[in-house]
Short mmCIF file of C-alpha atoms in Angstrom, two decimals:
data_model
loop_
_atom_site.label_atom_id
_atom_site.label_comp_id
_atom_site.label_asym_id
_atom_site.label_seq_id
_atom_site.Cartn_x
_atom_site.Cartn_y
_atom_site.Cartn_z
CA MET A 1 -55.65 26.17 220.45
CA THR A 2 -53.95 27.97 217.46
CA GLY A 3 -51.27 30.58 218.03
CA MET A 4 -49.85 29.16 221.28
CA PRO A 5 -46.55 27.56 221.10
CA SER A 6 -46.52 23.90 221.97
CA THR A 7 -43.98 22.80 224.70
CA PRO A 8 -42.60 19.36 224.57
CA PRO A 9 -43.52 17.30 227.17
CA ALA A 10 -40.84 17.20 229.82
CA ALA A 11 -38.63 14.15 229.94
CA GLN A 12 -39.51 11.89 232.66
CA PRO A 13 -36.70 9.94 234.53
CA ASP A 14 -35.78 6.55 233.85
CA TRP A 15 -35.75 5.38 236.99
CA THR A 16 -36.39 2.05 237.85
CA GLY A 17 -37.40 1.26 241.34
CA PRO A 18 -40.22 1.41 243.78
CA ALA A 19 -41.66 4.85 244.25
CA THR A 20 -42.08 6.62 247.33
CA SER A 21 -44.47 9.08 248.76
CA TRP A 22 -42.31 12.02 248.01
CA GLY A 23 -40.80 10.82 244.75
CA ALA A 24 -38.99 8.38 242.76
CA VAL A 25 -35.84 6.62 244.56
CA PRO A 26 -32.53 7.08 242.56
CA PRO A 27 -30.83 4.15 241.12
CA PRO A 28 -28.16 2.41 242.95
CA LEU A 29 -24.56 3.35 242.79
CA PRO A 30 -22.37 1.09 240.46
CA PRO A 31 -20.56 -1.57 242.32
CA GLN A 32 -17.37 -0.35 243.76
CA PRO A 33 -14.03 -2.42 243.68
CA PRO A 34 -13.34 -3.87 246.97
CA VAL A 35 -11.05 -1.74 249.41
CA GLN A 36 -7.80 -3.43 250.26
CA LYS A 37 -6.34 -2.90 253.96
CA PRO A 38 -2.85 -2.23 253.93
CA SER A 39 -0.32 -4.69 255.54
CA ARG A 40 0.71 -4.09 259.13
CA ARG A 41 4.36 -4.14 258.10
CA LYS A 42 3.64 -1.64 255.04
CA ALA A 43 1.70 0.69 257.77
CA TRP A 44 4.88 0.50 260.19
CA LEU A 45 6.92 1.54 257.74
CA THR A 46 5.03 4.68 256.30
CA HIS A 47 4.29 5.77 260.09
CA GLY A 48 8.03 5.21 261.06
CA ALA A 49 9.31 7.04 258.18
CA THR A 50 7.09 9.91 258.87
CA ALA A 51 7.97 9.79 262.24
CA PHE A 52 11.54 9.64 261.74
CA GLY A 53 11.45 12.55 259.05
CA ALA A 54 9.58 14.88 261.73
CA LEU A 55 12.20 14.08 264.30
CA ILE A 56 14.88 14.98 261.92
CA PHE A 57 13.19 18.43 260.97
CA GLY A 58 12.46 19.33 264.64
CA ALA A 59 16.04 18.44 265.53
CA ALA A 60 17.27 20.53 262.64
CA ILE A 61 15.01 23.49 263.46
CA GLY A 62 15.76 22.92 267.23
CA GLY A 63 19.65 22.72 266.55
CA SER A 64 19.48 26.04 264.41
CA GLY A 65 17.65 28.35 266.58
CA GLU A 66 16.99 26.88 270.27
CA SER A 67 20.34 24.71 270.77
CA GLY A 68 22.11 28.11 271.44
CA SER A 69 19.72 29.73 273.52
CA ALA A 70 19.16 26.57 275.39
CA ALA A 71 22.83 26.22 276.25
CA ASP A 72 23.14 29.92 276.97
CA SER A 73 20.28 29.60 279.35
CA THR A 74 21.92 27.03 281.42
CA ARG A 75 25.26 28.88 281.66
CA PRO A 76 25.48 32.07 283.81
CA ALA A 77 25.76 35.35 282.21
CA PRO A 78 28.92 37.07 281.88
CA ALA A 79 29.63 39.63 284.59
CA VAL A 80 29.88 43.20 283.04
CA THR A 81 32.54 45.09 284.83
CA VAL A 82 31.96 49.06 284.68
CA THR A 83 34.91 50.91 285.77
CA LYS A 84 34.54 54.74 286.90
CA THR A 85 37.08 56.85 287.17
CA ALA A 86 36.63 59.08 290.28
CA ASP A 87 36.59 62.66 289.78
CA ALA A 88 39.71 64.53 291.23
CA PRO A 89 38.61 67.04 293.68
CA ALA A 90 38.23 70.46 292.45
CA PRO A 91 41.10 72.86 293.79
CA GLU A 92 40.19 75.01 296.20
CA PRO A 93 40.10 78.75 294.84
CA ALA A 94 43.20 80.65 296.16
CA VAL A 95 42.33 83.05 298.94
CA THR A 96 43.13 86.70 298.31
CA VAL A 97 43.71 88.74 301.17
CA THR A 98 43.79 92.35 300.60
CA GLU A 99 45.31 94.39 303.39
CA THR A 100 45.10 98.13 303.48
CA ALA A 101 48.46 99.51 304.38
CA LYS A 102 48.27 102.69 306.68
CA GLU A 103 51.27 104.52 306.14
CA THR A 104 52.01 107.51 307.72
CA VAL A 105 53.78 110.09 305.42
CA THR A 106 55.34 112.82 307.10
CA ALA A 107 55.44 115.71 304.67
CA LYS A 108 58.91 116.92 304.07
CA PRO A 109 58.99 120.97 304.04
CA LYS A 110 59.90 122.44 300.74
CA PRO A 111 63.99 122.72 301.02
CA THR A 112 64.59 126.34 301.69
CA LYS A 113 67.25 128.18 299.92
CA LYS A 114 70.36 127.75 301.40
CA PRO A 115 70.88 130.60 303.99
CA GLY A 116 73.02 132.78 302.40
CA PRO A 117 73.65 136.64 303.12
CA PRO A 118 70.49 139.08 303.98
CA ASP A 119 68.69 141.12 301.27
CA ALA A 120 68.39 144.00 303.86
CA ILE A 121 70.93 146.36 305.79
CA ASN A 122 69.50 147.88 309.21
CA GLY A 123 72.02 149.99 310.85
CA ASP A 124 75.54 151.45 310.27
CA GLY A 125 78.74 149.66 309.27
CA GLN A 126 80.90 148.04 306.61
CA TYR A 127 79.14 145.10 304.80
CA LEU A 128 81.19 142.59 302.30
CA VAL A 129 78.92 142.14 299.27
CA GLY A 130 78.35 138.17 298.56
CA GLU A 131 79.09 137.35 302.23
CA ASP A 132 77.56 139.91 304.65
CA ILE A 133 74.81 141.22 302.16
CA GLN A 134 73.71 139.87 298.65
CA ALA A 135 74.88 141.59 295.50
CA GLY A 136 72.39 143.92 293.83
CA THR A 137 70.34 147.35 294.13
CA TYR A 138 69.32 148.55 297.18
CA LYS A 139 66.89 151.33 298.21
CA THR A 140 66.81 153.72 301.38
CA ALA A 141 64.12 156.13 302.34
CA GLY A 142 66.82 158.58 303.51
CA PRO A 143 68.46 159.73 306.62
CA GLU A 144 67.18 158.91 309.91
CA ASN A 145 65.16 161.44 311.87
CA ASP A 146 67.49 161.94 314.62
CA ASN A 147 70.58 162.22 312.56
CA PHE A 148 70.83 165.85 313.50
CA GLY A 149 70.57 167.00 309.75
CA LEU A 150 73.93 165.30 308.89
CA GLY A 151 72.00 163.42 306.30
CA CYS A 152 72.55 159.66 305.15
CA TYR A 153 76.15 158.49 304.16
CA TRP A 154 76.91 155.71 301.79
CA ALA A 155 80.11 154.42 300.16
CA ARG A 156 81.23 151.77 297.80
CA ASN A 157 84.72 150.70 298.76
CA LYS A 158 87.60 148.07 297.25
CA ASN A 159 88.49 146.99 300.45
CA ALA A 160 87.94 147.54 304.39
CA SER A 161 90.94 149.90 304.79
CA GLY A 162 89.10 152.90 305.35
CA GLU A 163 91.52 154.84 303.11
CA PHE A 164 90.58 157.35 300.98
CA GLY A 165 91.84 155.68 297.86
CA ALA A 166 89.60 152.66 298.42
CA ILE A 167 86.53 154.44 297.62
CA ILE A 168 84.91 153.43 294.52
CA ALA A 169 81.70 155.62 294.73
CA ASN A 170 79.97 157.49 297.77
CA ASP A 171 77.17 160.37 298.83
CA ASN A 172 75.54 161.92 301.30
CA ILE A 173 72.09 162.00 300.75
CA THR A 174 68.97 163.76 302.38
CA GLY A 175 66.30 162.04 300.78
CA GLN A 176 65.61 158.69 299.16
CA SER A 177 68.48 157.19 297.27
CA ARG A 178 69.41 153.52 295.42
CA VAL A 179 72.92 151.97 295.44
CA THR A 180 73.94 148.92 293.02
CA VAL A 181 76.83 146.92 294.92
CA ASN A 182 78.95 144.07 293.31
CA LYS A 183 80.13 140.82 294.93
CA GLY A 184 83.45 141.40 296.59
CA GLU A 185 83.15 145.00 297.44
CA TYR A 186 82.48 146.49 300.72
CA PHE A 187 79.18 148.64 301.25
CA GLU A 188 79.32 151.38 304.02
CA THR A 189 76.47 153.21 305.46
CA LYS A 190 75.97 155.88 308.23
CA GLY A 191 72.74 157.58 309.46
CA CYS A 192 70.50 155.97 306.91
CA LEU A 193 67.34 154.30 307.46
CA LYS A 194 66.92 150.50 306.40
CA TRP A 195 68.56 149.52 303.09
CA GLU A 196 66.24 146.94 300.99
CA LYS A 197 67.20 145.06 298.18
CA VAL A 198 65.02 145.72 295.11
CA GLY A 199 66.85 144.15 292.58
#
């Protein structure tokens, strides 16, 4: 046929040999040189050297890592001593005792004025100023009711002689009156009501 490419015929194998049912039989392998068996001596040397190397290698590995651990495992582990310091007992808190003191306080009275001469005159007589009566101004309401109209007499005297020359001042009153006496004088009164210090 024209227009069809032509394919060369497939190469046929160049096998020479009997054909089988499933195809051609491959050619036989080229002849191989005979295998020589090593001598026993050489085998012993090879295997011995290998075993010796393995022994040395194993000893080196075991010596570096396992020799210490093996020796350590046969020895007892060192005892660990833990020292604990006993805590000192805490001091007991101080006991505070509160006592309520009951004290009886006797109130002292306020100091009274030193008893001195009175500041009032009640009755007839002659009184030393500064000893029998206090110095100052005295007042009276006047004569007593039963004085029979004689009035109230008073006098300031230098001394108690009763002489006319001892009189400093005097008066005979019928009503209220005031008299100022000084320390050291004698005050005389007759028929008068109570004299009271007013200044």
